[in-house]
Coordinates of C-alpha atoms in Angstrom, one line a residue:
X1 CA 134.2 58.0 138.7
X2 CA 137.9 57.7 138.2
X3 CA 139.7 60.8 136.9
X4 CA 140.3 61.0 133.2
X5 CA 143.8 60.0 132.3
X6 CA 145.5 61.1 129.1
X7 CA 146.3 58.2 126.9
X8 CA 149.6 58.2 125.0
X9 CA 149.2 58.8 121.3
X10 CA 149.3 61.3 118.5
X11 CA 148.6 64.9 119.6
X12 CA 146.3 67.2 117.8
X13 CA 147.7 69.1 114.8
X14 CA 147.1 72.3 116.8
X15 CA 147.6 71.4 120.5
X16 CA 146.7 74.8 121.8
X17 CA 143.3 74.7 120.0
X18 CA 142.3 71.4 121.7
X19 CA 144.2 71.8 125.0
X20 CA 146.9 69.4 123.8
X21 CA 144.4 66.6 123.2
X22 CA 144.1 64.5 120.1
X23 CA 140.7 64.5 118.4
X24 CA 140.2 60.9 119.5
X25 CA 141.0 61.7 123.1
X26 CA 138.9 64.8 123.1
X27 CA 136.0 62.8 121.7
X28 CA 136.4 60.1 124.4
X29 CA 136.4 62.8 127.2
X30 CA 133.4 64.5 125.8
X31 CA 131.5 61.2 125.4
X32 CA 132.2 60.2 129.0
X33 CA 131.5 63.6 130.5
X34 CA 128.3 63.9 128.4
X35 CA 126.9 60.7 129.9
X36 CA 128.1 61.7 133.4
X37 CA 126.3 65.0 133.1
X38 CA 123.2 63.4 131.6
X39 CA 122.9 65.8 128.6
X40 CA 120.2 63.8 127.0
X41 CA 117.9 64.4 130.0
X42 CA 119.0 68.0 130.2
X43 CA 118.3 68.4 126.4
X44 CA 114.8 67.0 127.1
X45 CA 114.3 69.7 129.8
X46 CA 115.6 72.4 127.4
X47 CA 113.2 71.3 124.7
X48 CA 110.3 71.8 127.2
X49 CA 111.5 75.3 128.1
X50 CA 112.2 76.1 124.5
X51 CA 108.6 75.2 123.6
X52 CA 107.2 77.5 126.2
X53 CA 109.6 80.3 125.2
X54 CA 108.9 79.8 121.4
X55 CA 105.8 82.0 121.2
X56 CA 107.3 84.9 123.3
X57 CA 110.4 84.7 121.1
X58 CA 108.4 84.8 117.9
X59 CA 106.5 87.8 119.2
X60 CA 109.7 89.6 120.1
X61 CA 111.2 88.8 116.7
X62 CA 108.1 90.0 115.0
X63 CA 108.3 93.3 116.9
X64 CA 111.9 93.7 115.8
X65 CA 110.8 93.1 112.2
X66 CA 108.2 95.8 112.5
X67 CA 110.9 98.3 113.4
X68 CA 112.7 97.8 110.2
X69 CA 112.1 100.5 107.5
X70 CA 111.0 98.0 104.9
X71 CA 107.6 96.9 103.7
X72 CA 106.0 93.6 104.8
X73 CA 108.9 91.2 105.4
X74 CA 106.9 88.4 106.8
X75 CA 105.7 86.7 103.5
X76 CA 109.2 86.3 102.2
X77 CA 110.5 84.9 105.5
X78 CA 107.6 82.4 105.7
X79 CA 108.3 81.4 102.1
X80 CA 111.9 80.7 103.1
X81 CA 110.6 78.7 106.1
X82 CA 108.7 76.5 103.7
X83 CA 111.9 75.7 101.9
X84 CA 114.1 74.9 104.8
X85 CA 111.7 73.4 107.4
X86 CA 109.6 70.2 107.3
X87 CA 106.1 70.8 106.0
X88 CA 104.3 70.3 109.3
X89 CA 106.7 72.4 111.3
X90 CA 106.6 75.2 108.7
X91 CA 102.8 75.2 108.7
X92 CA 102.6 75.3 112.5
X93 CA 105.2 78.1 112.6
X94 CA 103.4 80.2 110.1
X95 CA 100.1 79.7 111.8
X96 CA 101.5 80.5 115.3
X97 CA 103.4 83.6 114.1
X98 CA 100.3 84.8 112.2
X99 CA 98.2 84.6 115.3
X100 CA 100.8 86.2 117.5
X101 CA 101.4 89.1 115.1
X102 CA 97.6 89.7 114.5
X103 CA 97.0 89.7 118.2
X104 CA 99.8 92.0 119.1
X105 CA 99.4 95.8 119.4
X106 CA 101.4 98.7 120.6
X107 CA 105.1 99.5 120.2
X108 CA 108.3 97.9 121.3
X109 CA 107.8 98.9 124.9
X110 CA 104.3 97.6 125.2
X111 CA 103.5 95.3 128.1
X112 CA 103.0 92.4 125.7
X113 CA 106.4 92.7 124.2
X114 CA 108.0 93.1 127.7
X115 CA 106.2 90.0 128.8
X116 CA 107.3 88.2 125.7
X117 CA 110.9 89.2 126.4
X118 CA 110.7 87.9 130.0
X119 CA 109.2 84.6 128.7
X120 CA 111.8 84.2 126.1
X121 CA 114.6 84.9 128.6
X122 CA 113.2 82.0 130.7
X123 CA 114.4 79.7 128.0
X124 CA 117.8 81.3 128.1
X125 CA 117.9 80.8 131.9
X126 CA 117.4 77.1 131.3
X127 CA 120.4 77.2 128.9
X128 CA 122.5 78.9 131.6
X129 CA 121.6 76.2 134.1
X130 CA 122.5 73.4 131.7
X131 CA 125.8 75.0 130.7
X132 CA 126.8 75.5 134.3
X133 CA 126.3 71.7 134.7
X134 CA 128.4 71.1 131.7
X135 CA 131.3 73.1 133.2
X136 CA 130.8 71.5 136.6
X137 CA 130.2 74.8 138.5
X138 CA 127.6 76.2 140.9
X139 CA 126.1 79.5 139.9
X140 CA 126.6 82.0 142.7
X141 CA 125.3 85.0 140.8
X142 CA 122.2 86.7 142.2
X143 CA 118.8 85.9 140.7
X144 CA 118.4 89.4 139.3
X145 CA 121.9 89.3 137.7
X146 CA 121.1 85.9 136.1
X147 CA 117.8 87.4 134.7
X148 CA 119.5 90.4 133.3
X149 CA 122.1 88.3 131.6
X150 CA 119.4 86.1 130.2
X151 CA 117.5 89.1 128.9
X152 CA 120.7 90.5 127.3
X153 CA 121.5 87.2 125.7
X154 CA 117.9 86.8 124.4
X155 CA 118.1 90.2 122.8
X156 CA 121.5 89.6 121.4
X157 CA 120.8 86.2 120.1
X158 CA 117.5 87.3 118.6
X159 CA 119.4 90.0 116.7
X160 CA 121.9 87.5 115.4
X161 CA 119.1 85.2 114.3
X162 CA 117.1 88.0 112.7
X163 CA 120.2 89.4 110.8
X164 CA 121.1 85.9 109.5
X165 CA 117.5 85.3 108.3
X166 CA 117.4 88.7 106.6
X167 CA 120.7 88.0 104.9
X168 CA 119.5 84.6 103.7
X169 CA 116.2 85.8 102.4
X170 CA 117.0 89.2 101.2
X171 CA 120.7 88.8 100.5
X172 CA 120.4 89.1 96.8
X173 CA 118.5 92.4 97.1
X174 CA 121.0 93.7 99.6
X175 CA 123.9 92.9 97.3
X176 CA 122.2 94.5 94.3
X177 CA 121.4 97.7 96.3
X178 CA 125.0 97.9 97.6
X179 CA 126.4 97.3 94.1
X180 CA 124.3 100.1 92.6
X181 CA 125.2 102.4 95.4
X182 CA 129.0 101.9 95.0
X183 CA 128.8 101.6 91.2
X184 CA 130.0 98.0 91.0
X185 CA 126.8 96.5 89.6
X186 CA 127.0 92.7 88.7
X187 CA 130.4 92.4 90.4
X188 CA 128.9 93.1 93.8
X189 CA 126.1 90.5 93.1
X190 CA 128.7 87.8 92.4
X191 CA 130.7 88.8 95.5
X192 CA 127.6 88.6 97.7
X193 CA 126.8 85.2 96.3
X194 CA 130.2 84.0 97.3
X195 CA 130.2 85.7 100.7
X196 CA 126.6 85.1 101.7
X197 CA 126.9 81.8 103.5
X198 CA 130.3 82.5 105.1
X199 CA 128.8 85.7 106.6
X200 CA 125.7 83.9 107.8
X201 CA 127.9 81.1 109.3
X202 CA 130.1 83.7 111.0
X203 CA 127.0 85.3 112.5
X204 CA 125.8 82.0 113.8
X205 CA 129.1 81.1 115.3
X206 CA 129.4 84.5 117.0
X207 CA 125.9 84.1 118.5
X208 CA 126.7 80.7 119.9
X209 CA 130.1 81.8 121.2
X210 CA 128.3 84.7 122.9
X211 CA 126.0 82.3 124.7
X212 CA 128.9 80.0 125.7
X213 CA 130.8 83.1 127.0
X214 CA 128.2 84.8 129.1
X215 CA 125.8 82.0 130.1
X216 CA 128.1 79.9 132.4
X217 CA 129.1 81.4 135.8
X218 CA 132.8 81.1 135.0
X219 CA 135.6 83.4 133.8
X220 CA 136.3 82.5 130.2
X221 CA 138.4 84.3 127.7
X222 CA 136.6 85.6 124.7
X223 CA 137.2 83.9 121.3
X224 CA 135.2 84.7 118.2
X225 CA 135.0 81.0 117.3
X226 CA 135.5 78.0 119.6
X227 CA 135.6 74.3 118.7
X228 CA 132.4 73.8 120.7
X229 CA 130.5 76.5 118.9
X230 CA 131.7 75.3 115.5
X231 CA 130.6 71.7 116.3
X232 CA 127.3 72.9 117.7
X233 CA 126.5 74.9 114.6
X234 CA 127.4 72.2 112.2
X235 CA 125.5 69.6 114.2
X236 CA 122.4 71.9 114.4
X237 CA 122.5 72.4 110.6
X238 CA 122.9 68.7 110.0
X239 CA 120.1 67.9 112.4
X240 CA 117.7 70.4 110.7
X241 CA 118.5 69.2 107.2
X242 CA 118.5 65.6 108.2
X243 CA 115.1 65.9 109.9
X244 CA 113.7 67.7 106.9
X245 CA 115.0 65.0 104.5
X246 CA 113.6 62.2 106.7
X247 CA 110.2 63.7 107.0
X248 CA 110.1 64.6 103.3
X249 CA 111.0 61.1 102.1
X250 CA 110.3 58.6 104.9
X251 CA 108.2 60.2 107.6
X252 CA 104.4 59.9 107.9
X253 CA 103.6 62.0 110.9
X254 CA 100.2 63.0 109.7
X255 CA 99.1 59.4 109.2
X256 CA 100.5 58.2 112.6
X257 CA 99.7 61.2 114.8
X258 CA 97.2 63.3 113.0
X259 CA 97.0 67.0 113.8
X260 CA 99.7 66.8 116.5
X261 CA 102.3 65.5 114.1
X262 CA 103.7 69.0 113.7
X263 CA 104.0 69.5 117.4
X264 CA 105.8 66.2 117.8
X265 CA 108.1 67.1 115.0
X266 CA 108.9 70.5 116.5
X267 CA 109.6 69.0 119.9
X268 CA 112.0 66.5 118.3
X269 CA 113.8 69.3 116.5
X270 CA 114.0 71.4 119.7
X271 CA 115.3 68.3 121.6
X272 CA 118.2 67.6 119.2
X273 CA 119.0 71.3 119.0
X274 CA 119.5 71.2 122.8
X275 CA 121.7 68.2 122.4
X276 CA 123.9 70.0 119.9
X277 CA 124.1 73.1 122.2
X278 CA 125.2 71.0 125.2
X279 CA 127.7 68.9 123.3
X280 CA 129.3 72.1 122.1
X281 CA 129.6 73.2 125.7
X282 CA 131.0 69.9 126.8
X283 CA 133.7 70.2 124.0
X284 CA 134.8 73.6 125.2
X285 CA 134.7 72.5 128.8
X286 CA 136.8 69.4 128.1
X287 CA 139.4 71.6 126.3
X288 CA 139.6 74.0 129.2
X289 CA 140.0 71.1 131.7
X290 CA 142.8 69.6 129.5
X291 CA 144.5 73.0 129.4
X292 CA 144.3 73.2 133.2
X293 CA 145.7 69.7 133.6
X294 CA 148.6 70.6 131.3
X295 CA 149.3 73.8 133.1
X296 CA 149.5 72.0 136.5
X297 CA 151.9 69.3 135.3
X298 CA 155.3 69.5 137.1
X299 CA 157.3 69.6 133.9
X300 CA 155.5 72.8 132.9
X301 CA 156.9 74.6 136.0
X302 CA 153.5 75.7 137.2
X303 CA 154.2 76.7 140.7
X304 CA 151.5 79.3 141.6
X305 CA 148.4 81.1 140.4
X306 CA 150.5 84.1 139.4
X307 CA 152.2 82.1 136.5
X308 CA 149.0 80.9 134.9
X309 CA 148.2 81.8 131.3
X310 CA 145.9 84.8 131.0
X311 CA 142.9 85.5 128.8
X312 CA 142.2 88.6 126.9
X313 CA 141.0 90.5 129.9
X314 CA 144.1 89.6 132.0
X315 CA 142.3 87.0 134.2
X316 CA 143.3 83.4 134.5
X317 CA 140.9 81.0 132.9
X318 CA 138.5 79.6 135.5
X319 CA 139.3 75.9 135.0
X320 CA 143.0 76.6 135.3
X321 CA 142.6 78.9 138.3
X322 CA 140.5 76.3 140.2
X323 CA 143.1 73.6 139.6
X324 CA 145.9 75.9 140.7
X325 CA 144.2 77.1 143.8
X326 CA 143.4 73.5 144.8
X327 CA 147.0 72.5 144.3
X328 CA 148.3 75.4 146.3
X329 CA 145.8 74.6 149.1
X330 CA 147.3 71.1 149.4
X331 CA 144.3 69.1 148.1
X332 CA 144.7 66.0 146.0
X333 CA 144.7 66.9 142.3
X334 CA 142.8 63.7 141.3
X335 CA 139.8 64.8 143.5
X336 CA 139.4 68.0 141.6
X337 CA 140.0 66.3 138.3
X338 CA 137.0 64.0 139.1
X339 CA 134.8 67.0 139.7
X340 CA 136.1 69.0 136.8

């Protein structure tokens, strides 16, 4: 495939944020690269792994819930699931989680929970593999390092999900309790109503950014929010709400598929969730490649790796470093652009 060439046109309002690309050019690059990387097929594979990791993840989340110093939290959470999920998916989730929790025994370090954590981390390993493909890199990390990173990401992402759910379901109670404690009363309740969704959104963005930062085998600078994570989160919310609206008003899964309608609906949701995750990675990857291309342009005076822009840790971004080292080695830049 021919290397991507920048078309002349209006640049983005914030060139640094999009690697100097206009929104239109960025969209074109992401579209072409997404088809080249086959993200629809990879999203289908992710949904398969997600389905296998679902029960272990639910078991691990239920264990974390059991550690909280609060009375039974499961009924309110399931009531909230009824409101935000399609009926069949919510019913299957409640049934599965009920069976998992009732069959679980022991504490956090029980063999069942450890097995659940390993099972859930397998889903994260599939995400790591898909993100490496999005960035066009080979993962040279050892298998045990990949597994440890997957376990850490699973725990961290589960904590973000759990915190977001608790804030959504019990946010009002938390706001009232904090208000009574500091003596603000109704003022704190109003403040929490205004801040609840921004806080939950920030948690979701941070969780996604953490995955995009640690999962690929590349040296990336840390940013609390990236364009890719923002698009992935908005897309995921739109997919979830759109699927719920469709099923509630136009879908007849029970009539067409019978008792497996809920399973099909869940797989469809997992599939499009995988698409949203991979598109977000493709956006961030395209921006990094554009930044690398701009850095290597002769008019920018980029002569060696030592002059490359640095991330927060002092290391050159991986995409820029790969281009610079290729140029210094005398290779043709267009070749690396094709790969990148």
